[in-house]
C-alpha positions as a Python dict, from the first residue, in 0.01 Angstrom:
ca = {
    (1, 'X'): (0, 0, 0),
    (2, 'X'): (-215, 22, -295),
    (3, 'X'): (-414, 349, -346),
    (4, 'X'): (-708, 329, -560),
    (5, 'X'): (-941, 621, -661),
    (6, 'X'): (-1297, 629, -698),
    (7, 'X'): (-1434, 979, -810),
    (8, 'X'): (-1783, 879, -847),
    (9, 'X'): (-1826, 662, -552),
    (10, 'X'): (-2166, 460, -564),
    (11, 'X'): (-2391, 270, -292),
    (12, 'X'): (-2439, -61, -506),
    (13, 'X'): (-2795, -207, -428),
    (14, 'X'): (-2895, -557, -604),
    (15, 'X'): (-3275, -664, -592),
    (16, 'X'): (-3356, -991, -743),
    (17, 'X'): (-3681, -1085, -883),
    (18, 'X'): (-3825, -1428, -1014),
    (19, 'X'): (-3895, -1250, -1397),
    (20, 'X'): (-3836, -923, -1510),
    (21, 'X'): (-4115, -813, -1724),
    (22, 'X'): (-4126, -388, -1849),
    (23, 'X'): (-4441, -232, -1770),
    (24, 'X'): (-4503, -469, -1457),
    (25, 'X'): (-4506, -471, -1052),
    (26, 'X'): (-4264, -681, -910),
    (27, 'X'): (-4117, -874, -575),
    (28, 'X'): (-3838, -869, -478),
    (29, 'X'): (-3693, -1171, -316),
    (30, 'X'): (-3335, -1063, -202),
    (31, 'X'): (-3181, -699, -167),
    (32, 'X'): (-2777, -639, -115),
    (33, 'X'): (-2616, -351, -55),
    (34, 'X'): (-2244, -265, -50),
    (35, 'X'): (-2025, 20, -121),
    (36, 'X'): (-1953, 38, -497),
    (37, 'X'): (-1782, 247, -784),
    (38, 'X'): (-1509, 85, -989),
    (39, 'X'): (-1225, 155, -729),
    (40, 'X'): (-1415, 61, -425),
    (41, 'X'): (-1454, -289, -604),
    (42, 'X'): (-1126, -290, -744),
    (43, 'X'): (-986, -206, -317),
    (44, 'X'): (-1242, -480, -177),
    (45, 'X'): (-1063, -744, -437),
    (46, 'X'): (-713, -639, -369),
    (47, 'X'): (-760, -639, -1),
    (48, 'X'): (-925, -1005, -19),
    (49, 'X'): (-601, -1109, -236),
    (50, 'X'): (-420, -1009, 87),
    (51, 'X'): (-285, -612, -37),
    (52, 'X'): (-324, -392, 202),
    (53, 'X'): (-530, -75, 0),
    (54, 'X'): (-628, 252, 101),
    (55, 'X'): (-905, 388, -122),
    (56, 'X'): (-981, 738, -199),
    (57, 'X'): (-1215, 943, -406),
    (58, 'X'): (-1541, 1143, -256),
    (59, 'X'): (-1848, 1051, -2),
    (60, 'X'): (-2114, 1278, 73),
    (61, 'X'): (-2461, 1279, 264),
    (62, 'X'): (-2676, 972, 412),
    (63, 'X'): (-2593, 786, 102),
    (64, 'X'): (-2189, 845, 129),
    (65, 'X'): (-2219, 763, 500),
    (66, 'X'): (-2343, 430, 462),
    (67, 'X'): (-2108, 402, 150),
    (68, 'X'): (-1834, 498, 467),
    (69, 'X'): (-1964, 230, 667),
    (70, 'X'): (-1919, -25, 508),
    (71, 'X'): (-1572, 27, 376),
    (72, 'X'): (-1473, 31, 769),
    (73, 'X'): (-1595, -384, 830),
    (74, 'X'): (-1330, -407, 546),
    (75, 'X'): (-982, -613, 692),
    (76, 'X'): (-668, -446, 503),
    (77, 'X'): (-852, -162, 352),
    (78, 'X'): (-822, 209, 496),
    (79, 'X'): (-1074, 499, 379),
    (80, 'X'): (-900, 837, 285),
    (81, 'X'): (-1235, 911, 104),
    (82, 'X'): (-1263, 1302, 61),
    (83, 'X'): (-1642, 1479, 230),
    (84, 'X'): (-1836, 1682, -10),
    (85, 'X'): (-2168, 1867, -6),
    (86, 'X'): (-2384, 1638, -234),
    (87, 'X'): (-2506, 1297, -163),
    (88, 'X'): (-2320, 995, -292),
    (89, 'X'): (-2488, 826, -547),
    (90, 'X'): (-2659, 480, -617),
    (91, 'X'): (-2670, 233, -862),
    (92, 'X'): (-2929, -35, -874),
    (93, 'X'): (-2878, -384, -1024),
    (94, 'X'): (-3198, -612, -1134),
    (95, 'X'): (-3127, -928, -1187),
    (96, 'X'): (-3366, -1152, -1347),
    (97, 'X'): (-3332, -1496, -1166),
    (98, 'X'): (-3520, -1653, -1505),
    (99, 'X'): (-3245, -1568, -1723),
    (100, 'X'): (-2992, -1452, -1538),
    (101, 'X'): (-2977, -1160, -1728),
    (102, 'X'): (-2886, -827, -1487),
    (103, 'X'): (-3080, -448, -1600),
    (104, 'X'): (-2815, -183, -1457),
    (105, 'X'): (-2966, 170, -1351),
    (106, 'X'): (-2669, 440, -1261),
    (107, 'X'): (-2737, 772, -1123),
    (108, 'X'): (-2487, 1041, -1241),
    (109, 'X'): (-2304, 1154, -916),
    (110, 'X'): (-2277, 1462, -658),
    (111, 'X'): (-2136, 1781, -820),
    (112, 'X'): (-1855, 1823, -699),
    (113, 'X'): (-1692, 2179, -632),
    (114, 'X'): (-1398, 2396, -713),
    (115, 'X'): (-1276, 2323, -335),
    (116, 'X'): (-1374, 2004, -264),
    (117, 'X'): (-1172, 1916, -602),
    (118, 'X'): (-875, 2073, -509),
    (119, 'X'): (-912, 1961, -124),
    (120, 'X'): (-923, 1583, -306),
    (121, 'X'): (-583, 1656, -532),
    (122, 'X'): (-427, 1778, -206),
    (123, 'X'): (-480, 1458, -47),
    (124, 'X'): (-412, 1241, -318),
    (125, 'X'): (-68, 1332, -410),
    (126, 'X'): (-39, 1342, 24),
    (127, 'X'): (-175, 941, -29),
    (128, 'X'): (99, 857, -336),
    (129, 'X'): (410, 909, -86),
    (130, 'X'): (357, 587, 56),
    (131, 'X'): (170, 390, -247),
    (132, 'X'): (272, 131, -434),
    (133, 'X'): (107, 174, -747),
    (134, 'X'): (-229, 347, -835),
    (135, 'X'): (-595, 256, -1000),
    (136, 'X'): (-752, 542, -1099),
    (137, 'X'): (-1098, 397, -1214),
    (138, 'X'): (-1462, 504, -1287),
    (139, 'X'): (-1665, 823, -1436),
    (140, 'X'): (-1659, 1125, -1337),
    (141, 'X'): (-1882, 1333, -1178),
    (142, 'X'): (-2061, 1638, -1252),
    (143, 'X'): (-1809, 1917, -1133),
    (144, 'X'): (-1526, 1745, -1193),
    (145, 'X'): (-1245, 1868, -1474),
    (146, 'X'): (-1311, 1634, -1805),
    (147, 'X'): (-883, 1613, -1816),
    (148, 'X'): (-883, 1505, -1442),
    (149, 'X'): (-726, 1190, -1474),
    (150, 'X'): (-461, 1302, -1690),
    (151, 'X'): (-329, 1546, -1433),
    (152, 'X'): (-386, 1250, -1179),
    (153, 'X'): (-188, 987, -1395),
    (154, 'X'): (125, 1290, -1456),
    (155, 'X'): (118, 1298, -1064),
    (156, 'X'): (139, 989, -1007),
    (157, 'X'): (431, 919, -1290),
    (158, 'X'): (597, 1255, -1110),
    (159, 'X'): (583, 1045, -764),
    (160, 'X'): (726, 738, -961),
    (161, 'X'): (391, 542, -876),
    (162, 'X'): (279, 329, -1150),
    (163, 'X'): (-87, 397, -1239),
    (164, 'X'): (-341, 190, -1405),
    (165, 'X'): (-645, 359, -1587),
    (166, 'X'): (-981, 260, -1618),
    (167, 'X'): (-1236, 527, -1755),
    (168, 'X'): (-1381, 551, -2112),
    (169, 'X'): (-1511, 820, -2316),
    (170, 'X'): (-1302, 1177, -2306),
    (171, 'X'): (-1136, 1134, -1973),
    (172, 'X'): (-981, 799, -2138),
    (173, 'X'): (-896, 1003, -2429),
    (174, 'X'): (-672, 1274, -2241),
    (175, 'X'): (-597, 1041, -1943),
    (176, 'X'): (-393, 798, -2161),
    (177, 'X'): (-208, 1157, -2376),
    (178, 'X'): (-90, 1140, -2014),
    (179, 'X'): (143, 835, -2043),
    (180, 'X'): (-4, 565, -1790),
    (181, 'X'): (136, 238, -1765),
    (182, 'X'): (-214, 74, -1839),
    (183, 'X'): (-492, 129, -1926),
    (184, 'X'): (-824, -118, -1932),
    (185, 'X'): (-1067, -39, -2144),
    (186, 'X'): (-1350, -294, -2310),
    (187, 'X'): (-1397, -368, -2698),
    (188, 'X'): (-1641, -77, -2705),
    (189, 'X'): (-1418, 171, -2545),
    (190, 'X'): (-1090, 98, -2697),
    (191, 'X'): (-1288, 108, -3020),
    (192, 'X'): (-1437, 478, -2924),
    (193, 'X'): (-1042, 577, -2849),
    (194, 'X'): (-883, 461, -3111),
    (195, 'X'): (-1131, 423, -3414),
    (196, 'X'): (-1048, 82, -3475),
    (197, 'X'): (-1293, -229, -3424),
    (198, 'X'): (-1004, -480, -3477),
    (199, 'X'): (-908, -562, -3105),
    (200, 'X'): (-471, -617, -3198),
    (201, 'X'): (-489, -239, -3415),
    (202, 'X'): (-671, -57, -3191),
    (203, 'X'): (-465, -219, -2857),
    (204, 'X'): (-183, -133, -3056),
    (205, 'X'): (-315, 223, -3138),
    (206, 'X'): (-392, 291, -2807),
    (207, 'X'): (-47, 248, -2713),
    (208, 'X'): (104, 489, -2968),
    (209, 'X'): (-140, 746, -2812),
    (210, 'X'): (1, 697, -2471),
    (211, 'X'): (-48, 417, -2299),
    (212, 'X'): (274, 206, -2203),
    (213, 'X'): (27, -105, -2163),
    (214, 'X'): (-310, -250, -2281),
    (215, 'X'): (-530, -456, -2191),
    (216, 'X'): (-856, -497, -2336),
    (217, 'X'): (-1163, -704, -2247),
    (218, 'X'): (-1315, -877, -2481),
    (219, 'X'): (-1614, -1011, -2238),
    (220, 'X'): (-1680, -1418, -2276),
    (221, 'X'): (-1395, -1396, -2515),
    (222, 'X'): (-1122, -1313, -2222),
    (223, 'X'): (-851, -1028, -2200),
    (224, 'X'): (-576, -921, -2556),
    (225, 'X'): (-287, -761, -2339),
    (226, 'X'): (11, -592, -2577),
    (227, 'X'): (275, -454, -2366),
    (228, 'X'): (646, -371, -2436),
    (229, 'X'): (718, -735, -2364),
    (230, 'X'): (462, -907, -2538),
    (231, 'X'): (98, -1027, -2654),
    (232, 'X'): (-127, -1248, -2520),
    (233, 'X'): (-452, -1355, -2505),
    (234, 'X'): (-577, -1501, -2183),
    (235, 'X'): (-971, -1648, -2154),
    (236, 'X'): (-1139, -1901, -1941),
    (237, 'X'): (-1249, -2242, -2049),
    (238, 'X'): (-1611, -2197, -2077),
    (239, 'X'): (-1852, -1889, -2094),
    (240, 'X'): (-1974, -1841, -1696),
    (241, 'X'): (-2310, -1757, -1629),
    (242, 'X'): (-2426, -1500, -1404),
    (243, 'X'): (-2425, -1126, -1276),
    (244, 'X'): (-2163, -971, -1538),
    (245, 'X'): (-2164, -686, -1249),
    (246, 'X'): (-1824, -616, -1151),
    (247, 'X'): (-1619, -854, -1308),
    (248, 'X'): (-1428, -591, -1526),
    (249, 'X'): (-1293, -434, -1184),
    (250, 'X'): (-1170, -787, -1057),
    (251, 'X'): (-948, -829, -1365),
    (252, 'X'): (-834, -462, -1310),
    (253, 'X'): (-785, -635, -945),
    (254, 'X'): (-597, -934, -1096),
    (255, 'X'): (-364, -721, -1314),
    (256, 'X'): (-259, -486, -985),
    (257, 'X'): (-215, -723, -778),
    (258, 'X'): (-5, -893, -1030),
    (259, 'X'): (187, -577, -1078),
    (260, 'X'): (262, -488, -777),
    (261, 'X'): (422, -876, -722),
    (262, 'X'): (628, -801, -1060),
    (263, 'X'): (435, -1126, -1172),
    (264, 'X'): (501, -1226, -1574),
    (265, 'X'): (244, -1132, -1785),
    (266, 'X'): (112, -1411, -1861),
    (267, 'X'): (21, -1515, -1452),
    (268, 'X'): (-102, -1112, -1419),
    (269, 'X'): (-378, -1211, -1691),
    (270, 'X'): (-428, -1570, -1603),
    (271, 'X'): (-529, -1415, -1210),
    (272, 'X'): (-729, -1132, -1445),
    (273, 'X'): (-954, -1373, -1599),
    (274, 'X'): (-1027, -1592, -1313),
    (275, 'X'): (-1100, -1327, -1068),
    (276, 'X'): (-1323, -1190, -1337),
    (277, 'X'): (-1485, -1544, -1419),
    (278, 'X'): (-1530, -1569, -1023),
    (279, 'X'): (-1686, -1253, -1026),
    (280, 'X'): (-1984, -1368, -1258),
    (281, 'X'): (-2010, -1648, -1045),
    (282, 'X'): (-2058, -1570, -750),
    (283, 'X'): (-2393, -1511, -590),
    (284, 'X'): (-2386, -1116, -530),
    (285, 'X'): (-2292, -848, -767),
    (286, 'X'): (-1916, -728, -705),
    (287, 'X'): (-1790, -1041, -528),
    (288, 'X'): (-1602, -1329, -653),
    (289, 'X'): (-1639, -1685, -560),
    (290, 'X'): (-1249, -1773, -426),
    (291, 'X'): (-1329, -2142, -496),
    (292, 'X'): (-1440, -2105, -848),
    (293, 'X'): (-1131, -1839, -903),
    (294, 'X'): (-886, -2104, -753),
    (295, 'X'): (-969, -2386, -963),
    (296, 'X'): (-985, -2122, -1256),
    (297, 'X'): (-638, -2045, -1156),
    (298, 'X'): (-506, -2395, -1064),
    (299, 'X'): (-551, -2510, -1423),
    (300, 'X'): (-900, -2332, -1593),
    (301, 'X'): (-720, -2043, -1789),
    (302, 'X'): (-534, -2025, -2115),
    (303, 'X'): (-289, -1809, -2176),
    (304, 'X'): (-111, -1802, -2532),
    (305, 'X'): (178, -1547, -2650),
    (306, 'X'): (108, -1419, -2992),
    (307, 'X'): (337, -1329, -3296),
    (308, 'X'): (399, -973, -3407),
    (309, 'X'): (529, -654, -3282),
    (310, 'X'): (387, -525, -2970),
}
């Protein structure tokens, strides 16, 4: 089983419009709703690849019940999310069907407190006994300890669960002092950890602070992974066009799943990028188009192993 954990669990809700124009009324012509936050997307991949995932993190109120919902239509995933007091949140995607071009509004979370916290560590490190390897992914909301993840990722190394780490800002910062075995952070992120703006010295930095692995999105450009055993660059053949929504948590998807199936690197990243490509492609935020990602996969992505010290 893998356990993924979603602290600031969402309601994702997509309205489309012909135009998006500021300072104007406007239809809507289609409106999707699904249960959302990095680790819900992350589980609803995984569980499509064929893993059987149990996700955790908090639900609360109307909002949190729907969120609840909809996780249980889900074949091969199991909810172990923890109840709290305050309402789930949403986040609401417009996406311009002119351009194509998606305006992202997030909400900032429940708080979350003292109990419910430690109610939610009790059950996680209950959930890591029979996991085989852990995505901790997302923000964190209001209530929560700014170190949390980096007492999540040292119980998870304790169990002897690998753990991947997806978070920015401080919680990156002490989450990856915490040793993970990878961490996924995008060109802006990696760039706010480390200092650097070059993508090898600051994937390379990153690692000397912590992190066993890296890999880094570089958005149309693909993934740079450096890991003990390597680097490589993976990216697809053409820039995709789309909702951008979501595609991030497919790669972090691709490169679990990969992990989990002790896959080379090289097929972990060349999964990443497709799922992610898929991801843009497909016709509602947070999904991925499976034919798009198989031909992506059957011969669309390049993968090339760099020189230099890892």
């Amino acid at each position: 089983m893998v356990l993924t954990v979603t602290l600031n669990t969402a309601l994702d809700i997509t309205y489309r419009v012909p135009r998006l124009r500021p300072h104007a009324s406007h239809r809507v012509t289609e409106v999707t709703e699904r249960p959302g936050g990095k680790g819900l997307n992350v589980a609803r991949v995984l569980a499509a690849l064929g893993h059987p995932v149990t996700v955790t993190g908090f639900a609360g109120g109307v909002t949190g019940d729907v969120v609840r919902e909809g996780l249980a239509g889900v074949p091969g995933m199991s909810d172990a999310l923890v109840p709290v007091a305050g309402a789930t949140r949403r986040t609401i995607a417009v996406v311009d069907e002119l351009t194509g071009d998606t305006t992202q509004l997030n909400e900032p979370g429940p708080a979350v407190a003292p109990a419910e916290w430690n109610a939610f560590q009790d059950v996680y490190e209950d959930l890591l006994t029979g996991a085989s390897a852990v995505a901790l992914c997302g923000s964190l909301p209001p209530g929560v300890p700014v170190g949390a993840y980096a007492g999540l990722v040292r119980a998870a190394r304790a169990a002897g669960v690998p753990v991947l780490l997806d978070t920015s800002g401080e919680p990156l910062r002490r989450g990856v002092a915490a040793r993970p075995d990878l961490i996924k952070p995008n060109a802006d992120e990696l760039a706010e950890l480390t200092g650097s703006h070059e993508p090898v010295r600051a994937t390379q930095a990153a690692r000397r602070r912590g992190a066993r692995a890296v890999v880094a999105s570089l958005g149309a450009a693909g993934l740079l992974a450096v890991a003990p055993e390597g680097r490589w660059r993976a990216a697809p053949p053409a820039r995709v066009r789309g909702n951008p929504a979501g595609a991030g948590d497919s790669a972090v998807a691709g490169l679990l799943s990969g992990l989990v199936e002790n896959l080379p690197w090289p097929d972990r990243l060349a999964r990443a990028v497709a799922l992610s490509a898929a991801t843009v492609a497909a016709p509602v935020a947070g999904e991925f188009d499976r034919a798009a990602y198989e031909e992506l996969l059957g011969r669309g992505v390049a993968v090339t192993a760099e020189a230099g010290a890892a």
